[in-house]
Amino acid sequence: MEQIGNFLALLGENEQMLYFVILSIFVGIEVIGGVPTILHTPLMSGANAIHGVVIVGAIFVMLNTAANDYLSLTLGFFAVLLGTLNVVGGFVVTDRMLEMFKKK
Amino acid sequence: MNQHILSILYIIASVLFIIGLKMMGNAKTARKGNLLSAAGMILAIAGTILLHEGEVGNIVYVLILLAIIIGTIIGWTTARRVQMTKIPELVSMFNGMGGACAALISLIEFQHLFPFDHVPPGGSQGHSGTLICIISGLVIGSVSFAGSIIAFFKLNGVLDKPVRLPRYNYINLLILSVVAGISILLFYSASPITIYALLAIALLYGVMLVLPIGGADMPVVISLLNSFTGVAAAFGGFLYDNHVMLTGGILVGSAGTLLTVVMCKAMNRPIMQVIFGAFGTTASGS
């Protein structure tokens, strides 16, 4: 019972965030509506690049790591590296797909 | 002051993501839309680094810049040079990198909260909100990473045949319940061993989820894992109260899920059959 109370309190404290999430879900659904089949793959690839925004979290965690916490710094280094791959690779490969699209 | 500018940059970046994604749904504006989203991403990344307040060691800045430079060079050249036919597997690989990034963030944040050498008195008391975000980010990110790597090898031809253990759906259900069990355990005793056990079992689940699925269904699977990574990124947004990560993550999470369903419809394959495919028919099929 106490656990449920805690959980409800957690939801209540983050009410604004939850509104934010629900509205974002609807925006996402709205944005995809009525997309032609040929654009499915580039759109997936474009969305793939956008979730690379996770790199912001990786940079943030690095900035808040002490300069002598080597384990966290090493993990953080790889997090930023992999995040960059996701962002740069994602956008460049999407651009290549759409470039081909135009020529047709 | 810096904090306010950063917030405004994040809002602009979020709007650019939404407009960019919308424009990508139309053949005429698609390319411009992709560039708009990329511009939003540059704003968000540059702002996060340049407008940070507080003491930061020089080595931290050096490591961040080094990681970004190496990542940009590798990402750019592979994306430019790869053959057109190999693009889907590359997308899968990049998706996996994002998932791994989310999982690593969770691991580091867990170590900040519960360091190896001394577990704080009171254990996980008062950290349940943070723990939910850490665990969700870690599990979803790892599943997405492991699944994407398997998808990459399937498209690559290394794993060309679907591997179906007998009753694999039950095995996967069992692994998933272990994931849930360890996650709940973490709320009672938050130790480093437990979080690494969770990481290992989540990776195993990712592998087992994609392994039985045939190569022809891979685009749908990649789209699904893509939305997983979006959700993992969103949990990172919760963790740091960072709105640009939330918008980007949720946007991809919901758009990706819908896209998965739409792709399934276009291929005339029910989504349940793709994921839980050969339910009970272990020997037949492909």
mmCIF file of C-alpha atoms in Angstrom:
data_model
loop_
_atom_site.group_PDB
_atom_site.id
_atom_site.type_symbol
_atom_site.label_atom_id
_atom_site.label_comp_id
_atom_site.label_asym_id
_atom_site.label_seq_id
_atom_site.Cartn_x
_atom_site.Cartn_y
_atom_site.Cartn_z
ATOM 1 C CA MET A 1 0.000 0.000 0.000
ATOM 2 C CA GLU A 2 2.815 2.340 0.919
ATOM 3 C CA GLN A 3 4.515 1.542 -2.376
ATOM 4 C CA ILE A 4 1.388 2.546 -4.312
ATOM 5 C CA GLY A 5 1.197 5.782 -2.333
ATOM 6 C CA ASN A 6 4.823 6.547 -3.162
ATOM 7 C CA PHE A 7 4.224 5.835 -6.820
ATOM 8 C CA LEU A 8 1.179 8.120 -6.939
ATOM 9 C CA ALA A 9 3.183 10.857 -5.222
ATOM 10 C CA LEU A 10 5.895 10.426 -7.854
ATOM 11 C CA LEU A 11 3.339 10.824 -10.638
ATOM 12 C CA GLY A 12 1.806 13.864 -8.952
ATOM 13 C CA GLU A 13 5.163 15.561 -8.527
ATOM 14 C CA ASN A 14 5.880 15.124 -12.224
ATOM 15 C CA GLU A 15 2.480 16.162 -13.504
ATOM 16 C CA GLN A 16 3.852 18.697 -15.991
ATOM 17 C CA MET A 17 6.291 16.158 -17.406
ATOM 18 C CA LEU A 18 3.495 13.659 -17.937
ATOM 19 C CA TYR A 19 1.418 16.224 -19.847
ATOM 20 C CA PHE A 20 4.497 16.953 -21.887
ATOM 21 C CA VAL A 21 5.001 13.256 -22.693
ATOM 22 C CA ILE A 22 1.374 12.668 -23.650
ATOM 23 C CA LEU A 23 1.273 15.693 -25.952
ATOM 24 C CA SER A 24 4.598 14.672 -27.539
ATOM 25 C CA ILE A 25 3.177 11.219 -28.263
ATOM 26 C CA PHE A 26 0.292 12.808 -30.145
ATOM 27 C CA VAL A 27 2.659 15.071 -32.065
ATOM 28 C CA GLY A 28 4.688 12.015 -33.105
ATOM 29 C CA ILE A 29 1.594 10.188 -34.326
ATOM 30 C CA GLU A 30 0.310 13.278 -36.140
ATOM 31 C CA VAL A 31 3.640 13.815 -37.896
ATOM 32 C CA ILE A 32 3.745 10.303 -39.381
ATOM 33 C CA GLY A 33 0.139 10.243 -40.620
ATOM 34 C CA GLY A 34 -0.316 9.634 -44.352
ATOM 35 C CA VAL A 35 3.297 9.031 -45.319
ATOM 36 C CA PRO A 36 3.743 7.341 -48.725
ATOM 37 C CA THR A 37 5.242 3.827 -48.630
ATOM 38 C CA ILE A 38 8.416 4.768 -50.533
ATOM 39 C CA LEU A 39 9.313 7.257 -47.798
ATOM 40 C CA HIS A 40 9.104 4.698 -44.972
ATOM 41 C CA THR A 41 12.787 3.780 -44.957
ATOM 42 C CA PRO A 42 14.197 7.353 -45.172
ATOM 43 C CA LEU A 43 11.734 8.429 -42.493
ATOM 44 C CA MET A 44 12.862 5.604 -40.226
ATOM 45 C CA SER A 45 16.460 6.601 -40.829
ATOM 46 C CA GLY A 46 15.667 10.274 -40.136
ATOM 47 C CA ALA A 47 13.900 9.384 -36.895
ATOM 48 C CA ASN A 48 16.904 7.210 -36.039
ATOM 49 C CA ALA A 49 19.143 10.280 -36.326
ATOM 50 C CA ILE A 50 16.805 12.361 -34.149
ATOM 51 C CA HIS A 51 16.913 9.947 -31.222
ATOM 52 C CA GLY A 52 20.648 10.533 -31.341
ATOM 53 C CA VAL A 53 19.699 13.486 -29.123
ATOM 54 C CA VAL A 54 20.594 11.007 -26.364
ATOM 55 C CA ILE A 55 24.130 12.344 -26.890
ATOM 56 C CA VAL A 56 23.051 15.490 -25.016
ATOM 57 C CA GLY A 57 22.618 13.281 -21.948
ATOM 58 C CA ALA A 58 26.027 11.703 -22.516
ATOM 59 C CA ILE A 59 27.690 15.132 -22.714
ATOM 60 C CA PHE A 60 25.783 16.283 -19.649
ATOM 61 C CA VAL A 61 26.892 13.287 -17.596
ATOM 62 C CA MET A 62 30.501 13.889 -18.684
ATOM 63 C CA LEU A 63 30.339 17.567 -17.667
ATOM 64 C CA ASN A 64 29.182 16.518 -14.209
ATOM 65 C CA THR A 65 31.871 13.878 -13.713
ATOM 66 C CA ALA A 66 34.883 14.619 -11.509
ATOM 67 C CA ALA A 67 38.196 14.772 -13.393
ATOM 68 C CA ASN A 68 39.589 11.876 -11.322
ATOM 69 C CA ASP A 69 36.648 9.481 -11.722
ATOM 70 C CA TYR A 70 38.351 7.459 -14.447
ATOM 71 C CA LEU A 71 35.729 4.715 -14.744
ATOM 72 C CA SER A 72 32.915 7.205 -15.384
ATOM 73 C CA LEU A 73 35.125 9.240 -17.725
ATOM 74 C CA THR A 74 35.943 6.155 -19.796
ATOM 75 C CA LEU A 75 32.313 5.037 -20.005
ATOM 76 C CA GLY A 76 31.263 8.626 -20.754
ATOM 77 C CA PHE A 77 33.848 8.929 -23.510
ATOM 78 C CA PHE A 78 32.389 5.889 -25.243
ATOM 79 C CA ALA A 79 28.842 7.147 -24.665
ATOM 80 C CA VAL A 80 29.653 10.446 -26.424
ATOM 81 C CA LEU A 81 31.505 8.593 -29.195
ATOM 82 C CA LEU A 82 28.623 6.189 -29.873
ATOM 83 C CA GLY A 83 26.084 9.017 -29.634
ATOM 84 C CA THR A 84 28.044 11.022 -32.224
ATOM 85 C CA LEU A 85 28.085 7.994 -34.531
ATOM 86 C CA ASN A 86 24.301 7.777 -34.187
ATOM 87 C CA VAL A 87 23.784 11.491 -34.917
ATOM 88 C CA VAL A 88 26.309 12.090 -37.697
ATOM 89 C CA GLY A 89 25.905 8.710 -39.384
ATOM 90 C CA GLY A 90 22.124 8.930 -39.102
ATOM 91 C CA PHE A 91 21.764 12.334 -40.719
ATOM 92 C CA VAL A 92 24.365 11.702 -43.438
ATOM 93 C CA VAL A 93 22.911 8.337 -44.447
ATOM 94 C CA THR A 94 19.380 9.808 -44.532
ATOM 95 C CA ASP A 95 20.623 12.624 -46.733
ATOM 96 C CA ARG A 96 22.167 10.073 -49.092
ATOM 97 C CA MET A 97 18.922 8.146 -49.355
ATOM 98 C CA LEU A 98 16.927 11.278 -50.092
ATOM 99 C CA GLU A 99 19.518 12.469 -52.594
ATOM 100 C CA MET A 100 18.964 9.273 -54.572
ATOM 101 C CA PHE A 101 15.251 9.900 -54.265
ATOM 102 C CA LYS A 102 15.475 13.250 -55.987
ATOM 103 C CA LYS A 103 17.311 11.891 -59.022
ATOM 104 C CA LYS A 104 14.485 9.475 -59.706
ATOM 105 C CA MET B 1 21.735 33.738 -17.822
ATOM 106 C CA ASN B 2 23.406 30.846 -19.645
ATOM 107 C CA GLN B 3 20.734 28.516 -18.323
ATOM 108 C CA HIS B 4 17.976 30.603 -19.920
ATOM 109 C CA ILE B 5 19.724 30.794 -23.282
ATOM 110 C CA LEU B 6 20.191 27.009 -23.163
ATOM 111 C CA SER B 7 16.478 26.497 -22.452
ATOM 112 C CA ILE B 8 15.570 28.648 -25.460
ATOM 113 C CA LEU B 9 18.051 26.758 -27.652
ATOM 114 C CA TYR B 10 16.439 23.499 -26.537
ATOM 115 C CA ILE B 11 12.995 24.821 -27.477
ATOM 116 C CA ILE B 12 14.233 25.850 -30.928
ATOM 117 C CA ALA B 13 15.891 22.453 -31.374
ATOM 118 C CA SER B 14 12.680 20.633 -30.380
ATOM 119 C CA VAL B 15 10.639 22.666 -32.874
ATOM 120 C CA LEU B 16 13.194 21.937 -35.599
ATOM 121 C CA PHE B 17 12.936 18.189 -34.851
ATOM 122 C CA ILE B 18 9.149 18.270 -35.180
ATOM 123 C CA ILE B 19 9.101 20.381 -38.360
ATOM 124 C CA GLY B 20 11.961 18.343 -39.829
ATOM 125 C CA LEU B 21 10.211 15.047 -39.201
ATOM 126 C CA LYS B 22 6.976 16.422 -40.676
ATOM 127 C CA MET B 23 8.796 17.590 -43.813
ATOM 128 C CA MET B 24 10.422 14.178 -44.185
ATOM 129 C CA GLY B 25 6.954 12.744 -44.792
ATOM 130 C CA ASN B 26 6.737 14.487 -48.162
ATOM 131 C CA ALA B 27 8.996 13.599 -51.093
ATOM 132 C CA LYS B 28 9.474 17.239 -52.138
ATOM 133 C CA THR B 29 10.537 18.598 -48.766
ATOM 134 C CA ALA B 30 12.136 15.468 -47.313
ATOM 135 C CA ARG B 31 15.767 16.412 -47.827
ATOM 136 C CA LYS B 32 15.316 19.900 -46.403
ATOM 137 C CA GLY B 33 13.489 18.396 -43.434
ATOM 138 C CA ASN B 34 16.425 16.128 -42.657
ATOM 139 C CA LEU B 35 18.799 19.113 -42.757
ATOM 140 C CA LEU B 36 16.491 21.110 -40.448
ATOM 141 C CA SER B 37 16.536 18.326 -37.861
ATOM 142 C CA ALA B 38 20.317 18.153 -38.191
ATOM 143 C CA ALA B 39 20.521 21.917 -37.543
ATOM 144 C CA GLY B 40 18.394 21.426 -34.429
ATOM 145 C CA MET B 41 20.761 18.700 -33.266
ATOM 146 C CA ILE B 42 23.829 20.916 -33.727
ATOM 147 C CA LEU B 43 22.137 23.677 -31.690
ATOM 148 C CA ALA B 44 21.306 21.266 -28.868
ATOM 149 C CA ILE B 45 24.813 19.736 -28.749
ATOM 150 C CA ALA B 46 26.737 23.016 -29.056
ATOM 151 C CA GLY B 47 24.514 24.682 -26.453
ATOM 152 C CA THR B 48 24.955 21.836 -23.980
ATOM 153 C CA ILE B 49 28.744 22.095 -24.178
ATOM 154 C CA LEU B 50 29.242 25.861 -24.463
ATOM 155 C CA LEU B 51 26.578 27.087 -22.036
ATOM 156 C CA HIS B 52 27.366 24.703 -19.193
ATOM 157 C CA GLU B 53 27.750 26.391 -15.815
ATOM 158 C CA GLY B 54 29.996 25.082 -13.064
ATOM 159 C CA GLU B 55 33.512 23.761 -12.611
ATOM 160 C CA VAL B 56 34.595 21.296 -15.265
ATOM 161 C CA GLY B 57 38.093 19.825 -15.511
ATOM 162 C CA ASN B 58 40.002 20.468 -18.738
ATOM 163 C CA ILE B 59 40.437 16.745 -19.305
ATOM 164 C CA VAL B 60 36.645 16.383 -19.463
ATOM 165 C CA TYR B 61 36.395 18.943 -22.270
ATOM 166 C CA VAL B 62 39.284 17.299 -24.106
ATOM 167 C CA LEU B 63 37.637 13.865 -23.865
ATOM 168 C CA ILE B 64 34.242 15.176 -25.031
ATOM 169 C CA LEU B 65 35.746 16.962 -28.036
ATOM 170 C CA LEU B 66 37.931 13.970 -28.891
ATOM 171 C CA ALA B 67 34.918 11.630 -28.781
ATOM 172 C CA ILE B 68 32.863 13.973 -30.973
ATOM 173 C CA ILE B 69 35.673 14.384 -33.523
ATOM 174 C CA ILE B 70 36.395 10.638 -33.770
ATOM 175 C CA GLY B 71 32.662 9.849 -33.945
ATOM 176 C CA THR B 72 32.071 12.448 -36.656
ATOM 177 C CA ILE B 73 34.942 11.186 -38.822
ATOM 178 C CA ILE B 74 33.925 7.514 -38.527
ATOM 179 C CA GLY B 75 30.187 8.215 -38.880
ATOM 180 C CA TRP B 76 30.589 10.551 -41.833
ATOM 181 C CA THR B 77 32.964 8.367 -43.841
ATOM 182 C CA THR B 78 31.053 5.102 -43.310
ATOM 183 C CA ALA B 79 27.733 6.770 -44.168
ATOM 184 C CA ARG B 80 29.239 8.346 -47.299
ATOM 185 C CA ARG B 81 31.184 5.348 -48.561
ATOM 186 C CA VAL B 82 28.805 2.476 -47.903
ATOM 187 C CA GLN B 83 27.101 0.877 -50.913
ATOM 188 C CA MET B 84 23.456 1.800 -51.447
ATOM 189 C CA THR B 85 22.349 -1.797 -50.915
ATOM 190 C CA LYS B 86 24.027 -1.897 -47.520
ATOM 191 C CA ILE B 87 22.250 1.186 -46.153
ATOM 192 C CA PRO B 88 19.553 -0.663 -44.130
ATOM 193 C CA GLU B 89 22.147 -2.564 -42.098
ATOM 194 C CA LEU B 90 24.053 0.649 -41.501
ATOM 195 C CA VAL B 91 20.894 2.319 -40.165
ATOM 196 C CA SER B 92 20.506 -0.641 -37.830
ATOM 197 C CA MET B 93 24.099 -0.253 -36.648
ATOM 198 C CA PHE B 94 23.685 3.485 -35.961
ATOM 199 C CA ASN B 95 20.467 2.748 -34.081
ATOM 200 C CA GLY B 96 22.355 0.260 -31.914
ATOM 201 C CA MET B 97 24.972 2.910 -31.125
ATOM 202 C CA GLY B 98 22.230 5.216 -29.810
ATOM 203 C CA GLY B 99 20.868 2.411 -27.633
ATOM 204 C CA ALA B 100 24.340 1.686 -26.246
ATOM 205 C CA CYS B 101 24.782 5.393 -25.507
ATOM 206 C CA ALA B 102 21.545 5.419 -23.457
ATOM 207 C CA ALA B 103 22.619 2.281 -21.565
ATOM 208 C CA LEU B 104 26.045 3.764 -20.759
ATOM 209 C CA ILE B 105 24.451 6.963 -19.417
ATOM 210 C CA SER B 106 22.363 4.853 -17.039
ATOM 211 C CA LEU B 107 25.434 2.912 -15.879
ATOM 212 C CA ILE B 108 27.424 6.086 -15.146
ATOM 213 C CA GLU B 109 24.521 7.727 -13.373
ATOM 214 C CA PHE B 110 24.064 4.602 -11.247
ATOM 215 C CA GLN B 111 27.732 4.731 -10.243
ATOM 216 C CA HIS B 112 27.364 8.402 -9.306
ATOM 217 C CA LEU B 113 24.443 7.510 -7.040
ATOM 218 C CA PHE B 114 25.798 4.255 -5.616
ATOM 219 C CA PRO B 115 29.604 4.229 -5.875
ATOM 220 C CA PHE B 116 31.520 0.945 -5.796
ATOM 221 C CA ASP B 117 33.438 1.638 -2.590
ATOM 222 C CA HIS B 118 30.601 2.755 -0.355
ATOM 223 C CA VAL B 119 26.911 2.120 -0.759
ATOM 224 C CA PRO B 120 25.159 5.114 0.870
ATOM 225 C CA PRO B 121 23.230 4.382 4.064
ATOM 226 C CA GLY B 122 19.548 3.834 3.474
ATOM 227 C CA GLY B 123 20.243 2.138 0.124
ATOM 228 C CA SER B 124 17.870 3.203 -2.608
ATOM 229 C CA GLN B 125 15.511 5.070 -0.233
ATOM 230 C CA GLY B 126 14.369 8.359 -1.735
ATOM 231 C CA HIS B 127 15.853 7.589 -5.135
ATOM 232 C CA SER B 128 12.979 5.605 -6.610
ATOM 233 C CA GLY B 129 12.183 8.169 -9.335
ATOM 234 C CA THR B 130 15.810 8.300 -10.445
ATOM 235 C CA LEU B 131 16.112 4.506 -10.248
ATOM 236 C CA ILE B 132 13.071 3.997 -12.471
ATOM 237 C CA CYS B 133 14.692 6.193 -15.135
ATOM 238 C CA ILE B 134 18.110 4.534 -14.775
ATOM 239 C CA ILE B 135 16.717 0.995 -14.976
ATOM 240 C CA SER B 136 14.367 1.753 -17.887
ATOM 241 C CA GLY B 137 17.089 3.536 -19.841
ATOM 242 C CA LEU B 138 19.524 0.689 -19.229
ATOM 243 C CA VAL B 139 17.118 -2.127 -20.139
ATOM 244 C CA ILE B 140 15.562 -0.516 -23.220
ATOM 245 C CA GLY B 141 18.914 0.821 -24.440
ATOM 246 C CA SER B 142 20.641 -2.560 -24.088
ATOM 247 C CA VAL B 143 17.809 -4.466 -25.767
ATOM 248 C CA SER B 144 17.912 -1.980 -28.634
ATOM 249 C CA PHE B 145 21.706 -2.245 -28.881
ATOM 250 C CA ALA B 146 21.886 -6.060 -28.840
ATOM 251 C CA GLY B 147 18.864 -6.390 -31.145
ATOM 252 C CA SER B 148 20.258 -3.911 -33.653
ATOM 253 C CA ILE B 149 23.611 -5.693 -33.788
ATOM 254 C CA ILE B 150 21.846 -9.007 -34.496
ATOM 255 C CA ALA B 151 19.715 -7.266 -37.143
ATOM 256 C CA PHE B 152 22.928 -5.870 -38.650
ATOM 257 C CA PHE B 153 24.463 -9.357 -38.921
ATOM 258 C CA LYS B 154 21.248 -10.772 -40.368
ATOM 259 C CA LEU B 155 21.129 -8.181 -43.137
ATOM 260 C CA ASN B 156 24.855 -8.599 -43.590
ATOM 261 C CA GLY B 157 24.384 -12.275 -44.413
ATOM 262 C CA VAL B 158 26.428 -13.543 -41.456
ATOM 263 C CA LEU B 159 23.296 -14.836 -39.744
ATOM 264 C CA ASP B 160 21.169 -15.527 -42.780
ATOM 265 C CA LYS B 161 18.885 -18.188 -41.348
ATOM 266 C CA PRO B 162 16.388 -17.550 -38.559
ATOM 267 C CA VAL B 163 17.573 -19.390 -35.456
ATOM 268 C CA ARG B 164 14.646 -20.901 -33.635
ATOM 269 C CA LEU B 165 15.129 -22.663 -30.370
ATOM 270 C CA PRO B 166 12.219 -24.924 -29.474
ATOM 271 C CA ARG B 167 9.574 -22.946 -27.599
ATOM 272 C CA TYR B 168 11.638 -19.783 -27.964
ATOM 273 C CA ASN B 169 8.659 -17.628 -27.027
ATOM 274 C CA TYR B 170 8.580 -19.245 -23.598
ATOM 275 C CA ILE B 171 12.350 -18.888 -23.229
ATOM 276 C CA ASN B 172 12.083 -15.178 -24.088
ATOM 277 C CA LEU B 173 9.244 -14.753 -21.633
ATOM 278 C CA LEU B 174 11.422 -16.365 -18.968
ATOM 279 C CA ILE B 175 14.349 -14.032 -19.746
ATOM 280 C CA LEU B 176 11.994 -11.052 -19.647
ATOM 281 C CA SER B 177 10.732 -12.082 -16.207
ATOM 282 C CA VAL B 178 14.334 -12.328 -14.983
ATOM 283 C CA VAL B 179 14.857 -8.764 -16.278
ATOM 284 C CA ALA B 180 11.796 -7.639 -14.332
ATOM 285 C CA GLY B 181 12.908 -9.552 -11.233
ATOM 286 C CA ILE B 182 16.402 -8.027 -11.136
ATOM 287 C CA SER B 183 14.902 -4.573 -11.773
ATOM 288 C CA ILE B 184 12.658 -4.930 -8.729
ATOM 289 C CA LEU B 185 15.578 -6.270 -6.679
ATOM 290 C CA LEU B 186 17.503 -3.067 -7.463
ATOM 291 C CA PHE B 187 14.945 -1.024 -5.520
ATOM 292 C CA TYR B 188 15.762 -3.038 -2.387
ATOM 293 C CA SER B 189 19.497 -3.465 -2.724
ATOM 294 C CA ALA B 190 21.217 -1.173 -5.202
ATOM 295 C CA SER B 191 24.612 -2.809 -5.669
ATOM 296 C CA PRO B 192 26.948 -2.551 -8.685
ATOM 297 C CA ILE B 193 26.798 -6.340 -9.199
ATOM 298 C CA THR B 194 23.021 -6.202 -9.576
ATOM 299 C CA ILE B 195 23.124 -3.447 -12.197
ATOM 300 C CA TYR B 196 25.746 -5.301 -14.271
ATOM 301 C CA ALA B 197 23.677 -8.489 -13.998
ATOM 302 C CA LEU B 198 20.717 -6.487 -15.306
ATOM 303 C CA LEU B 199 22.840 -5.191 -18.178
ATOM 304 C CA ALA B 200 23.919 -8.718 -19.132
ATOM 305 C CA ILE B 201 20.443 -10.211 -19.033
ATOM 306 C CA ALA B 202 18.937 -7.262 -20.965
ATOM 307 C CA LEU B 203 21.576 -7.736 -23.678
ATOM 308 C CA LEU B 204 20.701 -11.437 -23.804
ATOM 309 C CA TYR B 205 17.032 -10.562 -24.208
ATOM 310 C CA GLY B 206 17.837 -8.239 -27.115
ATOM 311 C CA VAL B 207 19.742 -11.039 -28.867
ATOM 312 C CA MET B 208 17.026 -13.622 -28.240
ATOM 313 C CA LEU B 209 14.275 -11.252 -29.392
ATOM 314 C CA VAL B 210 15.729 -10.691 -32.865
ATOM 315 C CA LEU B 211 17.468 -14.041 -33.453
ATOM 316 C CA PRO B 212 14.342 -16.002 -34.483
ATOM 317 C CA ILE B 213 13.102 -13.338 -36.931
ATOM 318 C CA GLY B 214 13.777 -13.823 -40.642
ATOM 319 C CA GLY B 215 15.834 -11.421 -42.762
ATOM 320 C CA ALA B 216 12.847 -10.246 -44.816
ATOM 321 C CA ASP B 217 11.177 -8.841 -41.712
ATOM 322 C CA MET B 218 14.274 -6.933 -40.603
ATOM 323 C CA PRO B 219 13.104 -3.457 -41.746
ATOM 324 C CA VAL B 220 10.106 -3.767 -39.429
ATOM 325 C CA VAL B 221 12.324 -4.971 -36.577
ATOM 326 C CA ILE B 222 14.775 -2.110 -37.085
ATOM 327 C CA SER B 223 11.894 0.355 -37.052
ATOM 328 C CA LEU B 224 10.676 -1.166 -33.779
ATOM 329 C CA LEU B 225 14.152 -1.041 -32.200
ATOM 330 C CA ASN B 226 14.424 2.534 -33.475
ATOM 331 C CA SER B 227 11.383 3.507 -31.435
ATOM 332 C CA PHE B 228 12.884 1.600 -28.451
ATOM 333 C CA THR B 229 15.987 3.775 -28.587
ATOM 334 C CA GLY B 230 13.738 6.826 -28.752
ATOM 335 C CA VAL B 231 12.058 5.763 -25.513
ATOM 336 C CA ALA B 232 15.459 5.067 -23.921
ATOM 337 C CA ALA B 233 16.559 8.600 -24.858
ATOM 338 C CA ALA B 234 13.347 9.959 -23.336
ATOM 339 C CA PHE B 235 14.145 8.251 -20.019
ATOM 340 C CA GLY B 236 17.490 10.057 -20.116
ATOM 341 C CA GLY B 237 15.451 13.235 -20.522
ATOM 342 C CA PHE B 238 13.461 12.385 -17.395
ATOM 343 C CA LEU B 239 16.656 11.662 -15.510
ATOM 344 C CA TYR B 240 18.144 15.103 -16.168
ATOM 345 C CA ASP B 241 14.887 17.020 -16.541
ATOM 346 C CA ASN B 242 16.167 17.772 -20.041
ATOM 347 C CA HIS B 243 13.355 18.767 -22.366
ATOM 348 C CA VAL B 244 15.108 18.430 -25.695
ATOM 349 C CA MET B 245 15.947 14.789 -24.926
ATOM 350 C CA LEU B 246 12.338 14.242 -23.917
ATOM 351 C CA THR B 247 10.858 15.771 -27.082
ATOM 352 C CA GLY B 248 13.333 14.049 -29.380
ATOM 353 C CA GLY B 249 12.979 10.719 -27.611
ATOM 354 C CA ILE B 250 9.199 10.626 -27.263
ATOM 355 C CA LEU B 251 8.743 11.963 -30.791
ATOM 356 C CA VAL B 252 10.799 9.111 -32.229
ATOM 357 C CA GLY B 253 9.236 6.652 -29.788
ATOM 358 C CA SER B 254 5.682 7.378 -30.904
ATOM 359 C CA ALA B 255 6.419 8.136 -34.562
ATOM 360 C CA GLY B 256 8.611 5.009 -34.737
ATOM 361 C CA THR B 257 5.938 2.785 -33.232
ATOM 362 C CA LEU B 258 3.329 4.054 -35.672
ATOM 363 C CA LEU B 259 5.807 3.715 -38.534
ATOM 364 C CA THR B 260 6.403 0.089 -37.529
ATOM 365 C CA VAL B 261 2.679 -0.620 -37.687
ATOM 366 C CA VAL B 262 2.324 1.180 -41.033
ATOM 367 C CA MET B 263 5.296 -0.727 -42.491
ATOM 368 C CA CYS B 264 3.776 -4.009 -41.377
ATOM 369 C CA LYS B 265 0.530 -3.083 -43.096
ATOM 370 C CA ALA B 266 2.379 -2.127 -46.288
ATOM 371 C CA MET B 267 4.115 -5.517 -46.275
ATOM 372 C CA ASN B 268 0.856 -7.252 -45.425
ATOM 373 C CA ARG B 269 2.367 -8.857 -42.324
ATOM 374 C CA PRO B 270 0.617 -8.691 -38.955
ATOM 375 C CA ILE B 271 3.055 -7.204 -36.422
ATOM 376 C CA MET B 272 2.438 -9.947 -33.862
ATOM 377 C CA GLN B 273 3.381 -12.556 -36.439
ATOM 378 C CA VAL B 274 6.628 -10.756 -37.206
ATOM 379 C CA ILE B 275 7.760 -10.648 -33.598
ATOM 380 C CA PHE B 276 6.269 -13.822 -32.185
ATOM 381 C CA GLY B 277 6.295 -15.406 -35.647
ATOM 382 C CA ALA B 278 6.663 -19.150 -35.596
ATOM 383 C CA PHE B 279 4.697 -19.653 -32.445
ATOM 384 C CA GLY B 280 4.636 -23.428 -31.968
ATOM 385 C CA THR B 281 5.847 -24.125 -35.523
ATOM 386 C CA THR B 282 9.506 -24.549 -34.752
ATOM 387 C CA ALA B 283 10.562 -26.655 -37.702
ATOM 388 C CA SER B 284 8.506 -25.213 -40.561
ATOM 389 C CA GLY B 285 8.730 -21.802 -42.219
ATOM 390 C CA SER B 286 11.494 -20.271 -44.345
#
